[in-house]
Tab-separated table of C-alpha atoms in Angstrom:
chain	number	residue	atom	x	y	z
A	1340	MET	CA	-26.491	37.347	-0.895
A	1341	PHE	CA	-26.651	36.480	-4.436
A	1342	ASP	CA	-29.845	35.925	-6.480
A	1343	ALA	CA	-29.431	33.810	-9.406
A	1344	GLU	CA	-32.961	33.472	-10.273
A	1345	GLU	CA	-32.951	37.602	-10.339
A	1346	PHE	CA	-29.684	37.149	-11.979
A	1347	VAL	CA	-30.902	34.780	-14.653
A	1348	ASN	CA	-34.010	36.910	-15.278
A	1349	GLU	CA	-32.514	39.795	-15.941
A	1350	LYS	CA	-29.767	38.666	-18.024
A	1351	ILE	CA	-31.831	36.721	-20.464
A	1352	GLU	CA	-34.263	39.687	-21.085
A	1353	GLU	CA	-30.520	41.808	-21.559
A	1354	LEU	CA	-29.226	39.016	-24.175
A	1355	LYS	CA	-32.456	38.918	-26.271
A	1356	GLY	CA	-31.727	42.908	-26.894
A	1357	GLN	CA	-28.292	42.425	-27.071
A	1358	ILE	CA	-28.123	39.529	-29.814
A	1359	PRO	CA	-30.563	40.490	-32.445
A	1360	GLY	CA	-28.897	37.803	-35.312
A	1361	ARG	CA	-27.243	34.444	-34.975
A	1362	ALA	CA	-24.103	33.658	-32.302
A	1363	ILE	CA	-21.938	31.048	-31.537
A	1364	ILE	CA	-21.027	30.192	-28.432
A	1365	ALA	CA	-17.219	29.423	-27.247
A	1366	CYS	CA	-17.727	26.685	-24.974
A	1367	SER	CA	-15.156	24.257	-23.155
A	1368	GLY	CA	-17.930	22.142	-20.978
A	1369	GLY	CA	-16.653	23.917	-17.953
A	1370	VAL	CA	-18.785	25.537	-15.715
A	1371	ASP	CA	-18.367	29.210	-17.137
A	1372	SER	CA	-19.092	28.671	-20.797
A	1373	THR	CA	-21.586	26.275	-19.743
A	1374	VAL	CA	-23.625	28.711	-18.209
A	1375	ALA	CA	-23.671	31.285	-20.505
A	1376	ALA	CA	-24.440	28.685	-23.223
A	1377	VAL	CA	-27.773	27.476	-21.427
A	1378	MET	CA	-28.315	31.276	-20.222
A	1379	VAL	CA	-28.013	32.487	-24.158
A	1380	SER	CA	-29.730	29.633	-25.712
A	1381	ARG	CA	-32.746	30.474	-22.929
A	1382	ALA	CA	-32.799	33.712	-24.530
A	1383	ILE	CA	-32.151	33.245	-28.534
A	1384	GLY	CA	-32.880	29.375	-28.938
A	1385	ASP	CA	-31.809	28.341	-32.044
A	1386	LYS	CA	-30.107	30.925	-32.976
A	1387	LEU	CA	-27.395	30.060	-30.867
A	1388	LEU	CA	-24.472	27.630	-32.082
A	1389	THR	CA	-22.035	26.134	-29.409
A	1390	ILE	CA	-18.700	25.320	-30.563
A	1391	TYR	CA	-16.378	23.440	-28.650
A	1392	VAL	CA	-12.498	23.394	-29.903
A	1393	ASN	CA	-10.085	20.523	-29.233
A	1394	ASN	CA	-7.406	22.714	-28.832
A	1395	GLY	CA	-5.064	19.454	-28.378
A	1396	PHE	CA	-4.194	20.923	-24.639
A	1397	MET	CA	-7.601	19.106	-23.517
A	1398	ARG	CA	-7.307	16.547	-20.290
A	1399	LYS	CA	-7.774	12.785	-20.555
A	1400	GLY	CA	-11.543	11.611	-21.998
A	1401	GLU	CA	-12.171	15.631	-22.000
A	1402	THR	CA	-13.624	15.742	-25.342
A	1403	GLU	CA	-15.353	12.661	-25.298
A	1404	ASP	CA	-17.330	13.680	-22.017
A	1405	VAL	CA	-17.862	17.018	-23.212
A	1406	ASP	CA	-19.628	15.712	-26.263
A	1407	LEU	CA	-21.836	13.565	-24.100
A	1408	MET	CA	-22.957	16.349	-21.522
A	1409	PHE	CA	-23.959	18.550	-24.582
A	1410	GLY	CA	-26.002	15.894	-26.238
A	1411	ARG	CA	-27.664	16.037	-22.687
A	1412	LEU	CA	-28.385	19.472	-22.086
A	1413	GLY	CA	-29.982	19.488	-25.848
A	1414	ILE	CA	-28.346	22.246	-27.090
A	1415	ASN	CA	-27.213	23.097	-30.666
A	1416	TYR	CA	-23.634	22.246	-30.810
A	1417	LYS	CA	-20.304	21.248	-33.005
A	1418	LEU	CA	-17.002	19.783	-32.150
A	1419	VAL	CA	-13.862	21.327	-33.691
A	1420	ASP	CA	-10.858	19.716	-33.529
A	1421	ALA	CA	-7.981	22.038	-34.198
A	1422	SER	CA	-5.130	20.628	-32.420
A	1423	ASP	CA	-2.876	20.470	-35.220
A	1424	GLU	CA	-3.079	24.366	-35.974
A	1425	PHE	CA	-2.435	25.100	-32.077
A	1426	PHE	CA	0.312	22.782	-31.939
A	1427	ASN	CA	1.499	24.225	-35.173
A	1428	ALA	CA	1.282	27.578	-33.467
A	1429	MET	CA	3.142	26.557	-30.446
A	1430	LYS	CA	6.384	25.264	-31.993
A	1431	GLY	CA	9.292	27.296	-30.384
A	1432	VAL	CA	7.015	29.315	-28.277
A	1433	THR	CA	8.319	29.176	-24.334
A	1434	GLU	CA	7.422	32.686	-22.730
A	1435	PRO	CA	4.156	32.488	-20.803
A	1436	GLU	CA	2.438	35.449	-22.435
A	1437	ALA	CA	3.193	34.708	-25.475
A	1438	LYS	CA	1.482	31.372	-25.271
A	1439	ARG	CA	-1.420	32.465	-23.793
A	1440	LYS	CA	-1.606	35.235	-26.424
A	1441	ILE	CA	-1.349	32.640	-29.370
A	1442	ILE	CA	-3.921	30.707	-28.037
A	1443	GLY	CA	-6.255	33.439	-27.712
A	1444	GLU	CA	-5.544	34.489	-31.369
A	1445	ARG	CA	-5.799	30.912	-32.547
A	1446	PHE	CA	-8.999	30.540	-30.974
A	1447	ILE	CA	-10.782	33.452	-32.651
A	1448	ARG	CA	-9.393	32.190	-35.860
A	1449	VAL	CA	-11.521	29.227	-35.621
A	1450	PHE	CA	-14.539	31.082	-34.129
A	1451	GLU	CA	-14.096	33.205	-37.211
A	1452	ARG	CA	-14.078	30.612	-39.593
A	1453	GLU	CA	-17.206	28.952	-37.670
A	1454	ALA	CA	-19.110	32.112	-37.327
A	1455	LYS	CA	-18.842	33.103	-40.982
A	1456	ALA	CA	-20.423	29.232	-42.107
A	1457	TYR	CA	-22.952	29.769	-39.394
A	1458	HIS	CA	-23.506	33.257	-40.735
A	1459	ALA	CA	-23.245	34.611	-37.352
A	1460	GLU	CA	-22.080	38.182	-35.938
A	1461	TYR	CA	-21.960	37.876	-32.457
A	1462	LEU	CA	-19.373	35.525	-30.261
A	1463	VAL	CA	-20.890	35.048	-26.680
A	1464	GLN	CA	-18.034	33.705	-23.925
A	1465	GLY	CA	-17.686	32.325	-20.436
A	1466	THR	CA	-15.550	35.338	-19.644
A	1467	ILE	CA	-16.062	35.663	-15.740
A	1468	ALA	CA	-14.424	38.819	-13.404
A	1469	PRO	CA	-10.943	37.449	-12.776
A	1470	ASP	CA	-10.127	36.865	-16.532
A	1471	TRP	CA	-10.357	40.644	-17.319
A	1472	ILE	CA	-9.232	41.738	-13.841
A	1473	GLU	CA	-6.208	39.950	-14.182
A	1474	SER	CA	-5.844	40.502	-18.063
A	1475	GLY	CA	-5.216	44.020	-16.685
A	1476	ASP	CA	-5.907	47.512	-18.649
A	1477	GLY	CA	-5.722	51.248	-18.785
A	1478	VAL	CA	-5.052	51.555	-14.540
A	1479	ARG	CA	-4.751	47.858	-13.950
A	1480	ASP	CA	-1.266	45.544	-14.361
A	1481	THR	CA	-1.289	42.357	-16.327
A	1482	ILE	CA	-0.943	39.776	-14.081
A	1483	LYS	CA	-1.637	37.191	-16.882
A	1484	SER	CA	-3.438	37.781	-19.829
A	1485	HIS	CA	-6.294	35.275	-19.992
A	1486	HIS	CA	-7.116	33.920	-23.325
A	1487	ASN	CA	-10.530	35.433	-23.736
A	1488	VAL	CA	-9.731	38.794	-23.072
A	1489	GLY	CA	-6.045	40.066	-22.761
A	1490	GLY	CA	-5.378	37.076	-25.549
A	1491	LEU	CA	-7.909	38.485	-27.999
A	1492	PRO	CA	-6.510	39.696	-31.342
A	1493	LYS	CA	-7.253	43.463	-32.113
A	1494	ASP	CA	-8.567	42.696	-35.786
A	1495	MET	CA	-11.369	40.540	-34.852
A	1496	ASP	CA	-14.641	41.090	-36.531
A	1497	LEU	CA	-17.023	39.168	-34.329
A	1498	THR	CA	-18.997	41.296	-31.284
A	1499	VAL	CA	-18.270	40.078	-28.132
A	1500	VAL	CA	-21.090	39.459	-25.659
A	1501	GLU	CA	-19.864	38.167	-21.840
A	1502	PRO	CA	-23.202	37.735	-19.603
A	1503	LEU	CA	-21.078	36.777	-16.601
A	1504	ARG	CA	-18.533	39.639	-16.705
A	1505	ASP	CA	-19.081	40.807	-13.256
A	1506	LEU	CA	-19.523	37.126	-11.681
A	1507	TYR	CA	-16.613	35.151	-9.681
A	1508	LYS	CA	-16.611	31.397	-9.409
A	1509	ASP	CA	-18.744	30.788	-6.350
A	1510	GLU	CA	-21.295	33.239	-8.371
A	1511	VAL	CA	-21.381	31.255	-11.363
A	1512	ARG	CA	-21.595	28.046	-9.365
A	1513	ILE	CA	-24.446	29.393	-7.872
A	1514	VAL	CA	-26.141	30.075	-11.066
A	1515	ALA	CA	-25.298	26.557	-12.606
A	1516	ARG	CA	-27.041	24.837	-9.558
A	1517	TYR	CA	-30.269	27.068	-10.275
A	1518	LEU	CA	-30.002	25.879	-14.097
A	1519	GLY	CA	-29.307	22.681	-13.428
A	1520	ILE	CA	-26.248	22.129	-15.039
A	1521	GLU	CA	-24.537	18.867	-14.019
A	1522	VAL	CA	-20.537	20.710	-14.727
A	1523	SER	CA	-21.902	23.241	-11.729
A	1524	GLU	CA	-19.112	21.683	-9.243
A	1525	ARG	CA	-16.144	21.011	-11.996
A	1526	GLN	CA	-12.781	22.432	-10.964
A	1527	PRO	CA	-11.763	25.280	-12.776
A	1528	PHE	CA	-9.718	24.663	-16.124
A	1529	PRO	CA	-8.079	27.583	-18.270
A	1530	GLY	CA	-8.614	28.046	-21.625
A	1531	PRO	CA	-5.206	27.490	-22.698
A	1532	ALA	CA	-5.240	24.238	-20.955
A	1533	LEU	CA	-2.636	21.736	-20.585
A	1534	ALA	CA	-0.246	24.268	-22.763
A	1535	ILE	CA	0.003	26.378	-19.287
A	1536	ARG	CA	0.750	23.493	-17.024
A	1537	VAL	CA	3.918	22.355	-19.711
A	1538	ILE	CA	6.509	24.993	-18.292
A	1539	GLY	CA	8.469	25.869	-21.707
A	1540	GLU	CA	7.450	24.266	-25.217
A	1541	ALA	CA	4.160	22.423	-25.106
A	1542	THR	CA	5.175	20.047	-27.496
A	1543	ARG	CA	2.942	16.919	-28.274
A	1544	GLU	CA	5.076	15.034	-26.204
A	1545	ALA	CA	5.185	16.831	-23.272
A	1546	VAL	CA	1.413	17.498	-23.359
A	1547	GLU	CA	1.407	13.748	-23.146
A	1548	VAL	CA	3.298	13.852	-19.843
A	1549	VAL	CA	1.403	16.289	-18.410
A	1550	ARG	CA	-1.932	14.835	-19.349
A	1551	GLU	CA	-1.160	11.455	-17.313
A	1552	ALA	CA	-0.057	13.022	-14.583
A	1553	CYS	CA	-3.035	15.534	-13.985
A	1554	ALA	CA	-5.356	12.474	-14.167
A	1555	ILE	CA	-3.459	10.790	-11.419
A	1556	VAL	CA	-3.644	13.748	-9.431
A	1557	GLU	CA	-7.045	14.223	-10.142
A	1558	GLU	CA	-8.124	10.621	-9.622
A	1559	GLU	CA	-5.773	10.618	-6.203
A	1560	LEU	CA	-7.747	13.415	-4.770
A	1561	GLU	CA	-11.175	12.824	-5.778
A	1562	LYS	CA	-10.745	9.424	-4.298
A	1563	ALA	CA	-9.074	10.575	-1.184
A	1564	SER	CA	-12.084	13.075	-0.673
A	1565	LYS	CA	-14.824	10.472	-1.606
A	1566	GLN	CA	-13.478	8.729	1.127
A	1567	LYS	CA	-13.526	11.571	3.680
A	1568	ARG	CA	-9.828	11.615	4.053
A	1569	MET	CA	-9.801	15.518	2.945
A	1570	GLU	CA	-12.385	18.190	1.491
A	1571	ARG	CA	-12.043	17.903	-2.453
A	1572	PRO	CA	-9.826	21.185	-3.334
A	1573	TRP	CA	-11.004	23.993	-5.442
A	1574	GLN	CA	-8.436	23.381	-8.163
A	1575	TYR	CA	-5.940	20.469	-8.317
A	1576	PHE	CA	-3.248	19.484	-11.087
A	1577	ALA	CA	0.225	18.747	-12.120
A	1578	VAL	CA	2.656	20.806	-13.977
A	1579	LEU	CA	5.426	19.374	-15.859
A	1580	LEU	CA	9.006	21.235	-14.854
A	1581	PRO	CA	11.440	21.919	-17.350
A	1582	CYS	CA	14.670	20.544	-15.003
A	1583	GLN	CA	15.817	17.246	-15.152
A	1584	SER	CA	17.155	15.675	-11.352
A	1585	VAL	CA	19.215	12.592	-10.593
A	1586	GLY	CA	17.301	9.128	-9.294
A	1587	VAL	CA	18.103	5.790	-9.184
A	1588	GLN	CA	15.581	3.031	-10.567
A	1589	GLY	CA	15.785	-0.527	-10.140
A	1590	ASP	CA	19.821	-0.050	-9.419
A	1591	ARG	CA	20.189	2.386	-12.757
A	1592	ARG	CA	21.079	5.733	-12.614
A	1593	ALA	CA	17.987	7.979	-14.051
A	1594	TYR	CA	17.715	11.636	-15.150
A	1595	GLY	CA	14.253	12.464	-15.500
A	1596	ARG	CA	11.773	15.217	-15.599
A	1597	THR	CA	9.777	16.634	-12.565
A	1598	ILE	CA	6.411	17.103	-12.095
A	1599	ALA	CA	5.048	19.625	-9.512
A	1600	VAL	CA	1.459	19.100	-7.944
A	1601	ARG	CA	-0.513	22.083	-7.549
A	1602	SER	CA	-3.936	22.029	-5.067
A	1603	VAL	CA	-5.283	24.779	-3.510
A	1604	GLU	CA	-8.325	26.082	-1.611
A	1605	SER	CA	-10.101	29.068	-2.641
A	1606	ILE	CA	-13.609	30.694	-3.145
A	1607	ASP	CA	-13.270	33.336	-6.420
A	1608	GLY	CA	-9.534	32.363	-7.629
A	1609	MET	CA	-8.695	35.923	-6.526
A	1610	SER	CA	-6.828	34.782	-3.761
A	1611	ALA	CA	-5.995	31.349	-2.600
A	1612	ALA	CA	-4.223	29.261	-0.039
A	1613	TYR	CA	-2.723	25.645	-0.755
A	1614	SER	CA	-3.927	22.678	-0.047
A	1615	LYS	CA	-3.120	20.602	3.113
A	1616	VAL	CA	-3.317	17.563	1.537
A	1617	PRO	CA	-2.590	14.423	3.777
A	1618	TYR	CA	0.709	13.242	3.201
A	1619	GLU	CA	-0.274	9.657	2.886
A	1620	VAL	CA	-2.365	10.747	-0.213
A	1621	LEU	CA	0.769	13.260	-1.508
A	1622	GLU	CA	2.947	9.888	-0.947
A	1623	ARG	CA	0.166	8.255	-3.355
A	1624	ILE	CA	0.154	10.273	-5.880
A	1625	SER	CA	3.995	10.321	-5.947
A	1626	PHE	CA	4.342	6.610	-6.345
A	1627	ARG	CA	1.692	6.720	-9.054
A	1628	ILE	CA	3.176	9.155	-10.960
A	1629	THR	CA	6.708	7.668	-10.987
A	1630	SER	CA	5.747	4.336	-11.156
A	1631	GLU	CA	3.578	4.470	-13.933
A	1632	MET	CA	5.107	7.440	-15.782
A	1633	LYS	CA	8.789	6.258	-14.909
A	1634	ALA	CA	10.167	6.465	-18.563
A	1635	ASN	CA	9.548	10.570	-18.134
A	1636	VAL	CA	9.293	11.178	-14.403
A	1637	ASN	CA	11.431	10.389	-11.449
A	1638	ARG	CA	10.670	13.246	-9.315
A	1639	VAL	CA	7.648	14.806	-7.892
A	1640	VAL	CA	7.252	18.103	-5.506
A	1641	TYR	CA	4.487	19.553	-3.956
A	1642	ASP	CA	3.758	23.410	-4.402
A	1643	ILE	CA	3.380	25.011	-0.786
A	1644	THR	CA	2.821	28.741	-2.091
A	1645	ASN	CA	-0.475	30.274	-1.331
A	1646	LYS	CA	-2.072	33.578	-3.812
A	1647	PRO	CA	-0.939	35.991	-3.686
A	1648	PRO	CA	2.630	35.623	-4.053
A	1649	ALA	CA	1.880	33.091	-6.533
A	1650	THR	CA	-0.887	32.576	-8.900
A	1651	ILE	CA	-2.756	29.436	-8.883
A	1652	GLU	CA	-1.323	28.175	-12.103
A	1653	TRP	CA	2.148	28.643	-12.977
A	1654	GLU	CA	1.846	30.272	-16.122
B	923	MET	CA	-26.303	53.996	1.298
B	924	LYS	CA	-24.280	55.064	-1.333
B	925	VAL	CA	-20.642	54.149	-1.156
B	926	TYR	CA	-18.731	54.337	-4.256
B	927	VAL	CA	-15.501	52.590	-5.132
B	928	ILE	CA	-12.313	54.768	-6.444
B	929	ASP	CA	-10.468	52.423	-8.721
B	930	ASN	CA	-6.636	52.663	-8.737
B	931	GLY	CA	-6.214	49.760	-10.542
B	932	GLY	CA	-5.974	46.856	-7.825
B	933	GLN	CA	-6.277	43.761	-8.354
B	934	TRP	CA	-9.229	43.149	-5.407
B	935	THR	CA	-11.051	46.585	-6.431
B	936	HIS	CA	-13.818	44.422	-8.379
B	937	ARG	CA	-13.696	42.385	-4.843
B	938	GLU	CA	-14.336	45.950	-2.750
B	939	TRP	CA	-17.498	46.539	-4.904
B	940	ARG	CA	-18.763	42.845	-4.545
B	941	VAL	CA	-18.270	43.179	-0.546
B	942	LEU	CA	-20.312	46.453	-0.816
B	943	LYS	CA	-22.980	45.088	-3.009
B	944	TYR	CA	-23.436	41.870	-0.410
B	945	LEU	CA	-24.021	44.066	2.364
B	946	LYS	CA	-26.600	45.731	0.291
B	947	VAL	CA	-25.105	48.889	-0.549
B	948	ASP	CA	-25.675	51.137	-3.338
B	949	THR	CA	-22.507	50.803	-4.826
B	950	LYS	CA	-20.212	51.351	-8.021
B	951	ILE	CA	-16.737	51.525	-9.047
B	952	VAL	CA	-15.391	54.685	-10.551
B	953	PRO	CA	-12.300	55.713	-11.977
B	954	ASN	CA	-9.771	57.867	-9.984
B	955	ASN	CA	-10.029	61.162	-11.972
B	956	THR	CA	-14.475	61.094	-11.426
B	957	PRO	CA	-14.651	65.148	-10.611
B	958	PHE	CA	-15.566	64.933	-6.954
B	959	GLU	CA	-18.991	67.205	-7.912
B	960	GLU	CA	-19.822	64.238	-9.780
B	961	MET	CA	-20.214	62.173	-6.279
B	962	LYS	CA	-21.948	64.831	-4.129
B	963	ASP	CA	-24.851	62.316	-2.990
B	964	VAL	CA	-22.491	59.381	-1.709
B	965	ASP	CA	-22.288	58.573	1.679
B	966	ALA	CA	-18.776	57.310	1.540
B	967	LEU	CA	-15.950	56.458	-0.738
B	968	VAL	CA	-13.570	53.707	-0.409
B	969	LEU	CA	-10.121	54.495	-2.061
B	970	SER	CA	-9.115	50.950	-3.645
B	971	GLY	CA	-5.668	49.354	-3.797
B	972	GLY	CA	-3.568	49.720	-7.061
B	973	SER	CA	-0.853	48.802	-9.639
B	974	PRO	CA	2.572	48.592	-8.211
B	975	SER	CA	4.130	51.892	-6.725
B	976	ILE	CA	1.071	53.581	-7.794
B	977	ALA	CA	0.662	55.599	-4.183
B	978	SER	CA	4.199	57.156	-4.483
B	979	GLU	CA	3.894	58.316	-8.196
B	980	ALA	CA	2.923	61.661	-9.055
B	981	GLY	CA	-0.272	62.044	-11.264
B	982	ARG	CA	-1.409	58.241	-11.013
B	983	MET	CA	-3.422	58.135	-7.890
B	984	GLY	CA	-5.841	61.019	-9.926
B	985	LEU	CA	-8.239	63.051	-7.898
B	986	ASN	CA	-7.702	60.894	-4.549
B	987	GLY	CA	-6.358	63.923	-2.888
B	988	GLU	CA	-8.820	66.108	-3.852
B	989	TYR	CA	-11.719	63.458	-2.414
B	990	LEU	CA	-9.422	63.597	0.946
B	991	ASP	CA	-9.702	67.393	1.116
B	992	LYS	CA	-13.208	67.952	0.228
B	993	ALA	CA	-15.220	65.049	1.359
B	994	ASP	CA	-17.217	65.669	4.886
B	995	PHE	CA	-18.166	61.827	4.910
B	996	PRO	CA	-16.401	58.734	5.592
B	997	ILE	CA	-13.322	57.336	3.433
B	998	LEU	CA	-11.784	54.059	3.574
B	999	GLY	CA	-8.338	54.098	2.029
B	1000	ILE	CA	-6.904	50.349	1.228
B	1001	CYS	CA	-3.617	49.405	0.559
B	1002	ALA	CA	-2.084	52.009	-1.762
B	1003	GLY	CA	-5.567	53.663	-0.399
B	1004	MET	CA	-3.858	54.023	2.955
B	1005	GLN	CA	-0.321	55.097	1.582
B	1006	PHE	CA	-1.727	57.920	-0.342
B	1007	THR	CA	-3.960	58.765	2.281
B	1008	SER	CA	-1.014	58.877	4.908
B	1009	THR	CA	1.277	60.704	2.318
B	1010	HIS	CA	-1.236	63.144	1.670
B	1011	PHE	CA	-1.682	64.438	5.107
B	1012	GLY	CA	2.015	64.783	5.391
B	1013	GLY	CA	3.117	60.993	6.203
B	1014	THR	CA	6.004	59.540	4.603
B	1015	MET	CA	6.193	55.718	2.480
B	1016	GLY	CA	8.318	53.664	1.120
B	1017	PRO	CA	9.701	50.033	0.082
B	1018	ALA	CA	8.616	47.433	2.847
B	1019	LEU	CA	11.395	45.906	4.687
B	1020	ARG	CA	9.865	42.674	4.330
B	1021	PRO	CA	7.024	42.708	1.613
B	1022	GLU	CA	4.136	41.076	2.634
B	1023	TYR	CA	1.730	38.927	0.160
B	1024	GLY	CA	-0.715	36.390	1.352
B	1025	LYS	CA	-1.347	35.393	4.809
B	1026	ALA	CA	-0.367	37.286	7.588
B	1027	THR	CA	-1.544	37.746	11.499
B	1028	LEU	CA	-3.219	41.395	12.049
B	1029	HIS	CA	-2.733	42.512	15.857
B	1030	VAL	CA	-4.903	45.213	16.904
B	1031	GLU	CA	-3.764	47.936	19.156
B	1032	LYS	CA	-7.304	49.510	19.185
B	1033	ASP	CA	-10.775	49.664	18.313
B	1034	GLY	CA	-10.830	52.538	16.368
B	1035	ASP	CA	-14.303	52.088	15.124
B	1036	LEU	CA	-12.791	49.488	12.584
B	1037	PHE	CA	-11.997	46.704	14.960
B	1038	ASP	CA	-15.265	47.085	17.296
B	1039	GLY	CA	-15.929	43.906	18.541
B	1040	LEU	CA	-13.182	41.830	16.772
B	1041	PRO	CA	-10.589	39.505	18.136
B	1042	ARG	CA	-7.242	40.938	19.265
B	1043	GLU	CA	-5.478	38.614	16.900
B	1044	PHE	CA	-6.911	37.094	13.235
B	1045	THR	CA	-5.714	36.371	9.880
B	1046	VAL	CA	-5.749	38.764	7.433
B	1047	TRP	CA	-4.412	38.834	3.367
B	1048	GLU	CA	-1.725	40.788	2.236
B	1049	SER	CA	-0.360	42.309	-1.046
B	1050	HIS	CA	2.151	45.121	-0.998
B	1051	ASN	CA	5.516	46.147	-1.871
B	1052	ASP	CA	5.670	49.940	0.129
B	1053	GLU	CA	4.419	50.746	3.261
B	1054	VAL	CA	3.782	53.879	5.298
B	1055	LYS	CA	7.068	54.627	7.349
B	1056	ASP	CA	5.781	58.001	9.112
B	1057	LEU	CA	2.354	58.796	9.983
B	1058	PRO	CA	1.279	62.178	9.686
B	1059	ASP	CA	0.418	63.928	13.569
B	1060	GLU	CA	-3.540	63.818	12.927
B	1061	PHE	CA	-3.329	60.075	12.378
B	1062	GLU	CA	-3.201	56.996	14.758
B	1063	ILE	CA	-1.938	53.293	14.693
B	1064	LEU	CA	-4.883	50.868	15.176
B	1065	ALA	CA	-3.202	47.387	14.010
B	1066	HIS	CA	0.372	45.929	13.360
B	1067	SER	CA	1.706	42.868	11.803
B	1068	GLU	CA	5.075	40.645	12.299
B	1069	ASN	CA	6.316	42.508	9.192
B	1070	CYS	CA	4.743	45.792	9.192
B	1071	ARG	CA	4.172	48.248	12.233
B	1072	ILE	CA	1.300	50.451	10.054
B	1073	GLU	CA	-1.500	48.167	9.209
B	1074	ALA	CA	-4.333	50.319	10.201
B	1075	ILE	CA	-5.414	53.851	10.798
B	1076	ARG	CA	-7.650	56.303	11.953
B	1077	HIS	CA	-7.736	60.404	11.650
B	1078	ARG	CA	-8.224	61.813	14.977
B	1079	THR	CA	-11.015	63.935	14.190
B	1080	ARG	CA	-12.379	63.074	10.821
B	1081	PRO	CA	-13.896	59.793	9.550
B	1082	ILE	CA	-10.813	58.724	7.337
B	1083	TYR	CA	-9.622	55.156	7.974
B	1084	GLY	CA	-6.735	52.955	6.417
B	1085	LEU	CA	-6.127	49.229	6.210
B	1086	GLN	CA	-2.608	48.067	4.573
B	1087	PHE	CA	-4.111	44.938	4.439
B	1088	HIS	CA	-6.954	43.462	2.012
B	1089	PRO	CA	-10.565	43.172	3.984
B	1090	GLU	CA	-12.079	42.293	0.745
B	1091	VAL	CA	-10.440	39.389	-0.067
B	1092	GLU	CA	-11.909	35.792	1.028
B	1093	ASN	CA	-9.274	34.543	3.160
B	1094	THR	CA	-9.257	37.434	5.389
B	1095	GLU	CA	-11.057	36.578	8.517
B	1096	HIS	CA	-13.509	39.196	9.951
B	1097	GLY	CA	-13.316	41.199	6.409
B	1098	TYR	CA	-17.040	41.195	6.000
B	1099	ASP	CA	-17.460	42.226	9.932
B	1100	ILE	CA	-14.691	45.363	9.142
B	1101	PHE	CA	-16.725	46.542	6.270
B	1102	LYS	CA	-19.819	46.735	8.125
B	1103	ASN	CA	-17.860	48.309	11.334
B	1104	PHE	CA	-17.122	51.310	8.734
B	1105	LEU	CA	-20.597	51.063	7.587
B	1106	LYS	CA	-21.907	51.632	11.152
B	1107	VAL	CA	-19.975	55.095	11.055
B	1108	VAL	CA	-21.685	55.983	7.380
B	1109	GLU	CA	-24.712	55.284	9.235
B	1110	ARG	CA	-24.128	57.181	12.657
B	1111	ARG	CA	-23.094	60.282	10.511
B	1112	LYS	CA	-25.810	59.681	8.022
B	1113	SER	CA	-28.778	59.845	10.975
């Protein structure tokens, strides 16, 4: 079916020719960009600098975990905190495509600065097939602009290299296992991160709410799968909805926000079925969100839509 | 065996390429305006699905019609590829009364090569707003679903097939088997 050894050997040879000078790689610590970082670092060694950007929309504890993981990988890396820059750019922005494009451009501006400082002309990205397919092109409709493809500004001065362009997530995982990369089984997490899990404007406050809710969803579903009460889903998270509803909390009227829980099964992200999570597990998630986050959220709903017609993320 | 995928702009065009690649076929995705003469050495073509309404808008299906006219090898049209195939031979298409997205149950009426050895009922994945309304006489219906009467077709005398659902999608059951059955047709004609 898919031969990881053959793929890695061929790509490393190709990359040596493709990148004659220095390069930086945009790496979130997820499976795609980490695989790309390891492959390119095998191809060009110390001429590669791995850059992780904290855009302010990362999950709970994520930046610290990525820092440790890069350290263990023994690659040349740098963490950049650009959260102020990203939050400022998102002020007043609510339209999903606008959000994705602004984030895509911000990333590139950060990478341009870092590339200049490192004297690099090449930008490596962990782009995989669904990223360019869904971003659209001459013949294909744009479903959503992935930040690393449809979100790239026209006036960028870096040459983009994308060694994983023709692979899907399941194939990237096979390569990751072959390379012994510890994040091989990590769930997908989109580049625009929590900014697209807040429907409406991604303010610091709203991102904080969805960050907490995402952490609870991850903890509970991972616990349930460890206890063999269910298979660990392909992707699972919370979305903060821009609608309020009436509730009653301790005999007091509440008028709080709504969290949608999303969990899907997929192989490649191009089609997906919603997860049949046991009711008890959903109930536990609902209970934890509404009690631990009671000042913010008084209602939790579960998304029962497949892809198509929905997409996995809400934006 | 060489089978090219004609790119009509579908979300799953690249998946068709991947399935063929996994089945050890020499394959490539090519634009739908690729001259037929440049593909003389292929053993078959897959006409991919397309962007919304592409099959009914003049010009957007490129040279798909020419391929259907000139090919003496098998052709499999998927989604918009099948819709275009039926209109090209004189059938009609239009907006579906009930569009299908995601999961549906396929009811197989006739093997028609593609469903050889497969169950009479299984889950398939769909994504279409339009559907074939009237099938030209040269074609026969092989399968239907709850909301769509024409889910699979076959030309009565030429090796031309069409599927409204998407066998290339992971969630579709027996998707690989359907491709393998199509490749068996290709193999038979080669030898």
